[in-house]
């Protein structure tokens, strides 16, 4: 049912943990199952130099978060925003159709963490669209680790 790569990233997830003083932190939840993913990004000169995650979720969610952290490191912020859940699933040699929704968490967590980074650095227009969800950027799921606003 699961590819070898999925099993590998589930059994030995890469980049688990947190980054102290992360430049962007995003936390998202999967409405379908209640699972939660938190993504930490370290960004230097617009390039993601480190990524870590914590996922409270199913095996596919763990494997996709692990792969997502591997995919974003070395990418520019804009390149990372182009990473889709489909790309993450493909990098894992696919997911069973009933588990594709789990990979949404990884895509949304990357976007939420980048939004957080952009917001902290004044790179989002006031009240601008949020990459994670299209809502205003001061909505509740941002600013988890800061209390600036
Ligand atoms: Fe919740 Fe997979 S079942 S993310």
CSV table of N, CA and C and ligand atoms in Angstrom, one decimal:
chain,number,residue,atom,x,y,z
A,1,UNK,N,0.8,-1.2,0.0
A,1,UNK,CA,0.0,0.0,0.0
A,1,UNK,C,0.9,1.3,0.0
A,2,UNK,N,1.9,1.3,0.8
A,2,UNK,CA,2.8,2.4,0.9
A,2,UNK,C,4.1,2.1,0.1
A,3,UNK,N,4.7,3.2,-0.5
A,3,UNK,CA,6.0,3.0,-1.2
A,3,UNK,C,7.1,2.8,-0.1
A,4,UNK,N,8.2,2.3,-0.6
A,4,UNK,CA,9.4,2.2,0.3
A,4,UNK,C,9.8,3.5,0.9
A,5,UNK,N,9.7,4.5,0.0
A,5,UNK,CA,10.1,5.9,0.5
A,5,UNK,C,9.2,6.4,1.6
A,6,UNK,N,7.9,6.2,1.4
A,6,UNK,CA,7.0,6.6,2.5
A,6,UNK,C,7.3,5.9,3.8
A,7,UNK,N,7.5,4.6,3.7
A,7,UNK,CA,7.8,3.8,4.9
A,7,UNK,C,9.1,4.3,5.5
A,8,UNK,N,10.1,4.6,4.7
A,8,UNK,CA,11.4,5.1,5.2
A,8,UNK,C,11.2,6.4,5.9
A,9,UNK,N,10.5,7.3,5.3
A,9,UNK,CA,10.3,8.6,5.9
A,9,UNK,C,9.4,8.6,7.1
A,10,UNK,N,8.6,7.5,7.2
A,10,UNK,CA,7.7,7.4,8.4
A,10,UNK,C,8.5,6.8,9.5
A,11,UNK,N,9.3,5.8,9.2
A,11,UNK,CA,10.1,5.1,10.2
A,11,UNK,C,11.3,5.9,10.7
A,12,UNK,N,11.9,6.7,9.8
A,12,UNK,CA,13.1,7.5,10.1
A,12,UNK,C,12.8,8.9,9.6
A,13,UNK,N,11.9,9.6,10.2
A,13,UNK,CA,11.6,11.0,9.7
A,13,UNK,C,12.8,11.9,9.8
A,14,UNK,N,13.1,12.7,8.8
A,14,UNK,CA,14.2,13.7,8.8
A,14,UNK,C,13.7,15.0,9.4
A,15,UNK,N,14.6,15.6,10.0
A,15,UNK,CA,14.4,17.0,10.4
A,15,UNK,C,13.2,17.2,11.4
A,16,UNK,N,13.1,16.2,12.3
A,16,UNK,CA,12.0,16.4,13.4
A,16,UNK,C,12.6,17.3,14.4
A,17,UNK,N,11.7,18.2,14.9
A,17,UNK,CA,12.1,19.0,16.0
A,17,UNK,C,11.7,20.5,15.8
A,18,UNK,N,12.4,21.4,16.5
A,18,UNK,CA,12.1,22.8,16.3
A,18,UNK,C,13.4,23.5,16.0
A,19,UNK,N,13.2,24.7,15.5
A,19,UNK,CA,14.4,25.6,15.3
A,19,UNK,C,14.2,26.8,16.2
A,20,UNK,N,15.1,27.0,17.1
A,20,UNK,CA,15.1,28.1,18.0
A,20,UNK,C,15.3,29.4,17.2
A,21,UNK,N,14.6,30.4,17.5
A,21,UNK,CA,14.6,31.6,16.7
A,21,UNK,C,14.4,31.4,15.2
A,22,UNK,N,13.4,30.6,14.9
A,22,UNK,CA,13.1,30.3,13.5
A,22,UNK,C,12.6,31.6,12.9
A,23,UNK,N,12.9,31.8,11.6
A,23,UNK,CA,12.4,33.0,10.9
A,23,UNK,C,11.0,32.9,10.5
A,24,UNK,N,10.5,31.7,10.4
A,24,UNK,CA,9.1,31.5,10.0
A,24,UNK,C,8.6,30.3,10.7
A,25,UNK,N,7.4,30.4,11.3
A,25,UNK,CA,6.8,29.2,11.9
A,25,UNK,C,5.3,29.1,11.5
A,26,UNK,N,5.0,28.0,11.0
A,26,UNK,CA,3.6,27.8,10.6
A,26,UNK,C,3.0,26.6,11.2
A,27,UNK,N,1.8,26.7,11.7
A,27,UNK,CA,1.0,25.6,12.2
A,27,UNK,C,-0.3,25.5,11.5
A,28,UNK,N,-0.5,24.3,11.0
A,28,UNK,CA,-1.8,24.1,10.3
A,28,UNK,C,-2.4,22.8,10.8
A,29,UNK,N,-3.7,22.7,10.6
A,29,UNK,CA,-4.5,21.5,11.0
A,29,UNK,C,-5.2,21.0,9.8
A,30,UNK,N,-5.4,19.7,9.8
A,30,UNK,CA,-6.2,19.0,8.7
A,30,UNK,C,-7.6,18.9,9.2
A,31,UNK,N,-8.5,19.6,8.6
A,31,UNK,CA,-9.9,19.6,9.0
A,31,UNK,C,-10.5,18.2,8.9
A,32,UNK,N,-10.0,17.4,8.0
A,32,UNK,CA,-10.6,16.1,7.8
A,32,UNK,C,-10.4,15.2,9.0
A,33,UNK,N,-9.2,15.3,9.6
A,33,UNK,CA,-8.9,14.2,10.6
A,33,UNK,C,-8.4,14.8,11.9
A,34,UNK,N,-8.2,16.1,12.0
A,34,UNK,CA,-7.8,16.7,13.2
A,34,UNK,C,-6.3,16.7,13.4
A,35,UNK,N,-5.5,16.2,12.5
A,35,UNK,CA,-4.1,16.1,12.6
A,35,UNK,C,-3.5,17.5,12.5
A,36,UNK,N,-2.3,17.7,13.1
A,36,UNK,CA,-1.7,19.0,13.2
A,36,UNK,C,-0.2,18.9,12.8
A,37,UNK,N,0.3,19.9,12.1
A,37,UNK,CA,1.7,20.0,11.7
A,37,UNK,C,2.2,21.4,12.0
A,38,UNK,N,3.4,21.4,12.6
A,38,UNK,CA,4.1,22.7,12.8
A,38,UNK,C,5.4,22.7,12.1
A,39,UNK,N,5.7,23.7,11.3
A,39,UNK,CA,6.9,23.8,10.5
A,39,UNK,C,7.7,25.0,10.9
A,40,UNK,N,9.0,24.8,11.0
A,40,UNK,CA,9.9,25.9,11.4
A,40,UNK,C,10.9,26.1,10.2
A,41,UNK,N,11.1,27.3,9.8
A,41,UNK,CA,12.1,27.6,8.8
A,41,UNK,C,13.1,28.6,9.2
A,42,UNK,N,14.3,28.3,8.8
A,42,UNK,CA,15.4,29.3,9.0
A,42,UNK,C,15.7,29.9,7.6
A,43,UNK,N,15.7,31.2,7.5
A,43,UNK,CA,15.8,31.8,6.1
A,43,UNK,C,16.9,32.8,6.2
A,44,UNK,N,17.8,32.7,5.2
A,44,UNK,CA,18.9,33.7,5.1
A,44,UNK,C,19.0,34.2,3.7
A,45,UNK,N,19.0,35.5,3.5
A,45,UNK,CA,19.1,36.1,2.2
A,45,UNK,C,18.0,35.5,1.2
A,46,UNK,N,16.8,35.3,1.8
A,46,UNK,CA,15.7,34.8,1.0
A,46,UNK,C,15.8,33.3,0.6
A,47,UNK,N,16.8,32.6,1.2
A,47,UNK,CA,16.9,31.2,0.9
A,47,UNK,C,16.7,30.4,2.2
A,48,UNK,N,15.9,29.3,2.1
A,48,UNK,CA,15.7,28.5,3.2
A,48,UNK,C,16.9,27.6,3.5
A,49,UNK,N,17.5,27.8,4.7
A,49,UNK,CA,18.7,27.1,5.0
A,49,UNK,C,18.5,26.0,6.0
A,50,UNK,N,17.4,26.0,6.6
A,50,UNK,CA,17.1,24.8,7.5
A,50,UNK,C,15.5,24.8,7.7
A,51,UNK,N,15.1,23.5,7.9
A,51,UNK,CA,13.7,23.3,8.2
A,51,UNK,C,13.5,22.2,9.1
A,52,UNK,N,12.6,22.3,10.1
A,52,UNK,CA,12.2,21.3,11.0
A,52,UNK,C,10.7,21.2,11.2
A,53,UNK,N,10.3,20.1,11.6
A,53,UNK,CA,8.8,20.0,11.8
A,53,UNK,C,8.5,19.1,13.0
A,54,UNK,N,7.2,19.3,13.4
A,54,UNK,CA,6.6,18.4,14.4
A,54,UNK,C,5.2,18.1,13.9
A,55,UNK,N,4.9,16.8,13.8
A,55,UNK,CA,3.6,16.5,13.3
A,55,UNK,C,2.9,15.6,14.3
A,56,UNK,N,1.7,15.9,14.6
A,56,UNK,CA,0.8,15.0,15.4
A,56,UNK,C,-0.2,14.5,14.4
A,57,UNK,N,0.2,13.4,13.8
A,57,UNK,CA,-0.7,12.9,12.8
A,57,UNK,C,-0.4,11.5,12.3
A,58,UNK,N,-1.0,11.1,11.2
A,58,UNK,CA,-0.9,9.7,10.7
A,58,UNK,C,0.5,9.5,10.1
A,59,UNK,N,0.8,8.3,9.7
A,59,UNK,CA,2.1,8.0,9.1
A,59,UNK,C,2.3,8.7,7.8
A,60,UNK,N,1.3,8.9,7.0
A,60,UNK,CA,1.5,9.6,5.7
A,60,UNK,C,1.8,11.1,6.0
A,61,UNK,N,1.2,11.7,7.1
A,61,UNK,CA,1.5,13.1,7.4
A,61,UNK,C,2.9,13.2,7.9
A,62,UNK,N,3.4,12.2,8.7
A,62,UNK,CA,4.8,12.3,9.1
A,62,UNK,C,5.7,12.2,7.9
A,63,UNK,N,5.4,11.2,7.0
A,63,UNK,CA,6.3,11.0,5.9
A,63,UNK,C,6.3,12.3,5.0
A,64,UNK,N,5.1,12.9,4.8
A,64,UNK,CA,5.1,14.0,3.9
A,64,UNK,C,5.8,15.2,4.5
A,65,UNK,N,5.6,15.4,5.8
A,65,UNK,CA,6.3,16.5,6.5
A,65,UNK,C,7.8,16.3,6.4
A,66,UNK,N,8.3,15.1,6.6
A,66,UNK,CA,9.7,14.8,6.5
A,66,UNK,C,10.2,15.1,5.1
A,67,UNK,N,9.5,14.7,4.1
A,67,UNK,CA,10.0,14.9,2.7
A,67,UNK,C,9.9,16.4,2.4
A,68,UNK,N,8.8,17.1,2.9
A,68,UNK,CA,8.7,18.5,2.6
A,68,UNK,C,9.9,19.3,3.2
A,69,UNK,N,10.4,18.9,4.4
A,69,UNK,CA,11.5,19.7,4.9
A,69,UNK,C,12.7,19.5,4.0
A,70,UNK,N,12.9,18.2,3.5
A,70,UNK,CA,14.0,18.0,2.6
A,70,UNK,C,13.9,18.8,1.3
A,71,UNK,N,12.7,18.9,0.8
A,71,UNK,CA,12.5,19.7,-0.5
A,71,UNK,C,12.7,21.2,-0.3
A,72,UNK,N,12.4,21.7,0.8
A,72,UNK,CA,12.4,23.2,0.9
A,72,UNK,C,13.8,23.7,1.1
A,73,UNK,N,14.7,22.9,1.8
A,73,UNK,CA,16.0,23.4,2.1
A,73,UNK,C,16.8,23.7,0.8
A,74,UNK,N,17.4,24.9,0.7
A,74,UNK,CA,18.1,25.2,-0.4
A,74,UNK,C,17.3,26.0,-1.5
A,75,UNK,N,16.0,26.0,-1.2
A,75,UNK,CA,15.1,26.8,-2.2
A,75,UNK,C,14.9,28.2,-1.7
A,76,UNK,N,14.7,29.1,-2.7
A,76,UNK,CA,14.3,30.4,-2.3
A,76,UNK,C,12.9,30.4,-1.8
A,77,UNK,N,12.5,31.5,-1.1
A,77,UNK,CA,11.1,31.5,-0.6
A,77,UNK,C,10.1,31.3,-1.7
A,78,UNK,N,10.3,32.0,-2.8
A,78,UNK,CA,9.3,31.9,-3.9
A,78,UNK,C,9.3,30.5,-4.4
A,79,UNK,N,10.4,29.9,-4.6
A,79,UNK,CA,10.5,28.5,-5.1
A,79,UNK,C,9.7,27.6,-4.1
A,80,UNK,N,9.9,27.8,-2.8
A,80,UNK,CA,9.3,26.9,-1.8
A,80,UNK,C,7.8,27.1,-1.9
A,81,UNK,N,7.3,28.3,-2.2
A,81,UNK,CA,5.9,28.5,-2.3
A,81,UNK,C,5.3,27.7,-3.4
A,82,UNK,N,6.1,27.3,-4.4
A,82,UNK,CA,5.6,26.6,-5.6
A,82,UNK,C,5.6,25.1,-5.3
A,83,UNK,N,6.0,24.7,-4.1
A,83,UNK,CA,6.0,23.2,-3.8
A,83,UNK,C,4.5,22.8,-3.5
A,84,UNK,N,4.0,21.9,-4.3
A,84,UNK,CA,2.6,21.5,-4.1
A,84,UNK,C,2.5,20.2,-3.3
A,85,UNK,N,1.4,19.9,-2.8
A,85,UNK,CA,1.3,18.6,-2.1
A,85,UNK,C,1.5,17.5,-3.0
A,86,UNK,N,1.1,17.7,-4.3
A,86,UNK,CA,1.3,16.6,-5.3
A,86,UNK,C,2.8,16.4,-5.5
A,87,UNK,N,3.6,17.5,-5.5
A,87,UNK,CA,5.1,17.3,-5.7
A,87,UNK,C,5.7,16.6,-4.5
A,88,UNK,N,5.2,16.8,-3.3
A,88,UNK,CA,5.7,16.2,-2.1
A,88,UNK,C,5.3,14.7,-2.2
A,89,UNK,N,4.1,14.4,-2.6
A,89,UNK,CA,3.7,13.0,-2.7
A,89,UNK,C,4.5,12.3,-3.8
A,90,UNK,N,4.7,13.0,-4.9
A,90,UNK,CA,5.5,12.4,-6.0
A,90,UNK,C,6.9,12.1,-5.5
A,91,UNK,N,7.5,13.0,-4.8
A,91,UNK,CA,8.9,12.7,-4.3
A,91,UNK,C,8.9,11.5,-3.4
A,92,UNK,N,7.8,11.1,-2.8
A,92,UNK,CA,7.7,9.9,-2.0
A,92,UNK,C,7.3,8.7,-2.8
A,93,UNK,N,7.3,8.8,-4.1
A,93,UNK,CA,6.9,7.8,-5.0
A,93,UNK,C,5.4,7.5,-4.9
A,94,UNK,N,4.6,8.5,-4.5
A,94,UNK,CA,3.2,8.4,-4.5
A,94,UNK,C,2.6,8.0,-3.1
A,95,UNK,N,1.3,8.4,-3.0
A,95,UNK,CA,0.6,8.0,-1.8
A,95,UNK,C,-0.7,7.3,-2.2
A,96,UNK,N,-1.2,6.4,-1.4
A,96,UNK,CA,-2.5,5.9,-1.8
A,96,UNK,C,-3.6,7.0,-1.9
A,97,UNK,N,-4.5,6.9,-2.8
A,97,UNK,CA,-5.5,8.0,-3.0
A,97,UNK,C,-6.2,8.4,-1.7
A,98,UNK,N,-6.5,7.5,-0.8
A,98,UNK,CA,-7.2,7.9,0.4
A,98,UNK,C,-6.3,8.7,1.4
A,99,UNK,N,-5.0,8.7,1.1
A,99,UNK,CA,-4.1,9.4,2.0
A,99,UNK,C,-3.5,10.7,1.3
A,100,UNK,N,-4.0,11.0,0.1
A,100,UNK,CA,-3.5,12.2,-0.5
A,100,UNK,C,-3.8,13.5,0.3
A,101,UNK,N,-4.9,13.5,1.0
A,101,UNK,CA,-5.3,14.7,1.8
A,101,UNK,C,-4.2,14.9,2.9
A,102,UNK,N,-3.5,13.9,3.3
A,102,UNK,CA,-2.5,14.1,4.4
A,102,UNK,C,-1.4,15.0,3.9
A,103,UNK,N,-1.1,14.9,2.5
A,103,UNK,CA,0.0,15.7,2.0
A,103,UNK,C,-0.4,17.2,1.9
A,104,UNK,N,-1.7,17.5,2.0
A,104,UNK,CA,-2.1,18.9,2.1
A,104,UNK,C,-1.4,19.6,3.2
A,105,UNK,N,-1.3,18.9,4.3
A,105,UNK,CA,-0.8,19.5,5.6
A,105,UNK,C,0.6,20.0,5.3
A,106,UNK,N,1.4,19.3,4.6
A,106,UNK,CA,2.8,19.7,4.3
A,106,UNK,C,2.8,20.9,3.5
A,107,UNK,N,2.1,21.0,2.4
A,107,UNK,CA,2.0,22.2,1.6
A,107,UNK,C,1.6,23.4,2.4
A,108,UNK,N,0.5,23.2,3.1
A,108,UNK,CA,0.0,24.3,3.9
A,108,UNK,C,0.9,24.8,5.0
A,109,UNK,N,1.6,23.8,5.6
A,109,UNK,CA,2.6,24.2,6.7
A,109,UNK,C,3.7,25.0,6.1
A,110,UNK,N,4.2,24.7,4.9
A,110,UNK,CA,5.3,25.5,4.3
A,110,UNK,C,4.8,26.9,4.0
A,111,UNK,N,3.6,27.0,3.5
A,111,UNK,CA,3.0,28.3,3.1
A,111,UNK,C,2.8,29.1,4.4
A,112,UNK,N,2.3,28.5,5.4
A,112,UNK,CA,2.0,29.2,6.7
A,112,UNK,C,3.3,29.7,7.3
A,113,UNK,N,4.4,28.9,7.2
A,113,UNK,CA,5.6,29.3,7.8
A,113,UNK,C,6.2,30.5,7.0
A,114,UNK,N,6.1,30.4,5.7
A,114,UNK,CA,6.6,31.5,4.8
A,114,UNK,C,5.8,32.8,5.0
A,115,UNK,N,4.5,32.6,5.2
A,115,UNK,CA,3.7,33.8,5.5
A,115,UNK,C,4.1,34.5,6.8
A,116,UNK,N,4.4,33.6,7.8
A,116,UNK,CA,4.9,34.2,9.1
A,116,UNK,C,6.2,34.9,8.9
A,117,UNK,N,7.1,34.4,8.1
A,117,UNK,CA,8.4,35.0,7.8
A,117,UNK,C,8.1,36.3,7.1
A,118,UNK,N,7.3,36.3,6.1
A,118,UNK,CA,7.0,37.6,5.3
A,118,UNK,C,6.3,38.6,6.2
A,119,UNK,N,5.4,38.2,7.0
A,119,UNK,CA,4.7,39.1,7.8
A,119,UNK,C,5.7,39.8,8.8
A,120,UNK,N,6.5,38.9,9.4
A,120,UNK,CA,7.5,39.5,10.4
A,120,UNK,C,8.5,40.5,9.8
A,121,UNK,N,8.7,40.3,8.5
A,121,UNK,CA,9.7,41.1,7.8
A,121,UNK,C,9.0,42.2,6.9
A,122,UNK,N,7.8,42.4,7.2
A,122,UNK,CA,7.1,43.5,6.4
A,122,UNK,C,7.0,43.2,4.9
A,123,UNK,N,7.0,42.0,4.5
A,123,UNK,CA,7.0,41.6,3.1
A,123,UNK,C,5.6,41.3,2.6
A,124,UNK,N,4.6,41.4,3.5
A,124,UNK,CA,3.2,41.2,3.0
A,124,UNK,C,2.5,42.6,3.1
A,125,UNK,N,1.7,42.9,2.1
A,125,UNK,CA,0.9,44.1,2.1
A,125,UNK,C,0.0,44.1,3.3
A,126,UNK,N,-0.3,45.2,3.9
A,126,UNK,CA,-1.2,45.3,5.0
A,126,UNK,C,-2.5,44.6,4.7
A,127,UNK,N,-2.8,43.6,5.5
A,127,UNK,CA,-4.1,42.9,5.3
A,127,UNK,C,-4.1,42.1,4.0
A,128,UNK,N,-2.8,41.8,3.5
A,128,UNK,CA,-2.7,41.1,2.2
A,128,UNK,C,-3.2,39.7,2.3
A,129,UNK,N,-3.3,39.0,1.2
A,129,UNK,CA,-3.7,37.7,1.2
A,129,UNK,C,-2.7,36.8,1.9
A,130,UNK,N,-3.2,35.8,2.5
A,130,UNK,CA,-2.4,34.8,3.2
A,130,UNK,C,-2.2,33.6,2.2
A,131,UNK,N,-1.0,33.2,2.1
A,131,UNK,CA,-0.7,32.1,1.2
A,131,UNK,C,-1.3,30.8,1.6
A,132,UNK,N,-1.4,30.6,2.9
A,132,UNK,CA,-1.9,29.4,3.5
A,132,UNK,C,-3.4,29.2,3.2
A,133,UNK,N,-4.2,30.2,3.3
A,133,UNK,CA,-5.6,30.0,3.3
A,133,UNK,C,-6.4,31.1,2.6
A,134,UNK,N,-5.8,32.1,2.2
A,134,UNK,CA,-6.5,33.2,1.5
A,134,UNK,C,-7.2,34.2,2.4
A,135,UNK,N,-7.1,33.9,3.7
A,135,UNK,CA,-7.7,34.8,4.7
A,135,UNK,C,-6.7,35.9,5.0
A,136,UNK,N,-7.1,36.9,5.9
A,136,UNK,CA,-6.2,37.9,6.3
A,136,UNK,C,-5.1,37.3,7.1
A,137,UNK,N,-3.9,37.9,7.0
A,137,UNK,CA,-2.7,37.3,7.6
A,137,UNK,C,-2.6,37.4,9.1
A,138,UNK,N,-3.6,38.2,9.6
A,138,UNK,CA,-3.5,38.3,11.1
A,138,UNK,C,-4.5,37.3,11.7
A,139,UNK,N,-5.0,36.4,10.9
A,139,UNK,CA,-5.9,35.4,11.4
A,139,UNK,C,-5.2,34.5,12.4
A,140,UNK,N,-6.0,33.7,13.1
A,140,UNK,CA,-5.4,33.0,14.3
A,140,UNK,C,-4.3,32.0,14.0
A,141,UNK,N,-4.3,31.4,12.9
A,141,UNK,CA,-3.3,30.3,12.8
A,141,UNK,C,-1.9,30.9,12.5
A,142,UNK,N,-1.8,32.2,12.4
A,142,UNK,CA,-0.4,32.8,12.3
A,142,UNK,C,0.0,33.4,13.6
A,143,UNK,N,1.2,33.7,13.7
A,143,UNK,CA,1.6,34.4,14.9
A,143,UNK,C,1.6,33.5,16.1
A,144,UNK,N,1.7,32.2,15.9
A,144,UNK,CA,1.6,31.2,17.0
A,144,UNK,C,2.7,31.4,18.0
A,145,UNK,N,3.9,31.8,17.5
A,145,UNK,CA,5.1,31.9,18.4
A,145,UNK,C,5.4,33.3,18.7
A,146,UNK,N,4.6,34.3,18.3
A,146,UNK,CA,4.9,35.6,18.7
A,146,UNK,C,3.7,36.3,19.1
A,147,UNK,N,3.9,37.5,19.8
A,147,UNK,CA,2.7,38.2,20.2
A,147,UNK,C,2.8,39.6,19.8
A,148,UNK,N,3.3,39.8,18.6
A,148,UNK,CA,3.5,41.2,18.1
A,148,UNK,C,2.1,41.8,17.9
A,149,UNK,N,1.2,41.0,17.5
A,149,UNK,CA,-0.1,41.7,17.2
A,149,UNK,C,-1.3,40.9,17.8
B,1,LIG,FE1,-4.7,13.0,9.2
B,1,LIG,FE2,-3.3,11.8,7.5
B,1,LIG,S1,-5.1,11.0,8.4
B,1,LIG,S2,-3.1,13.8,8.0
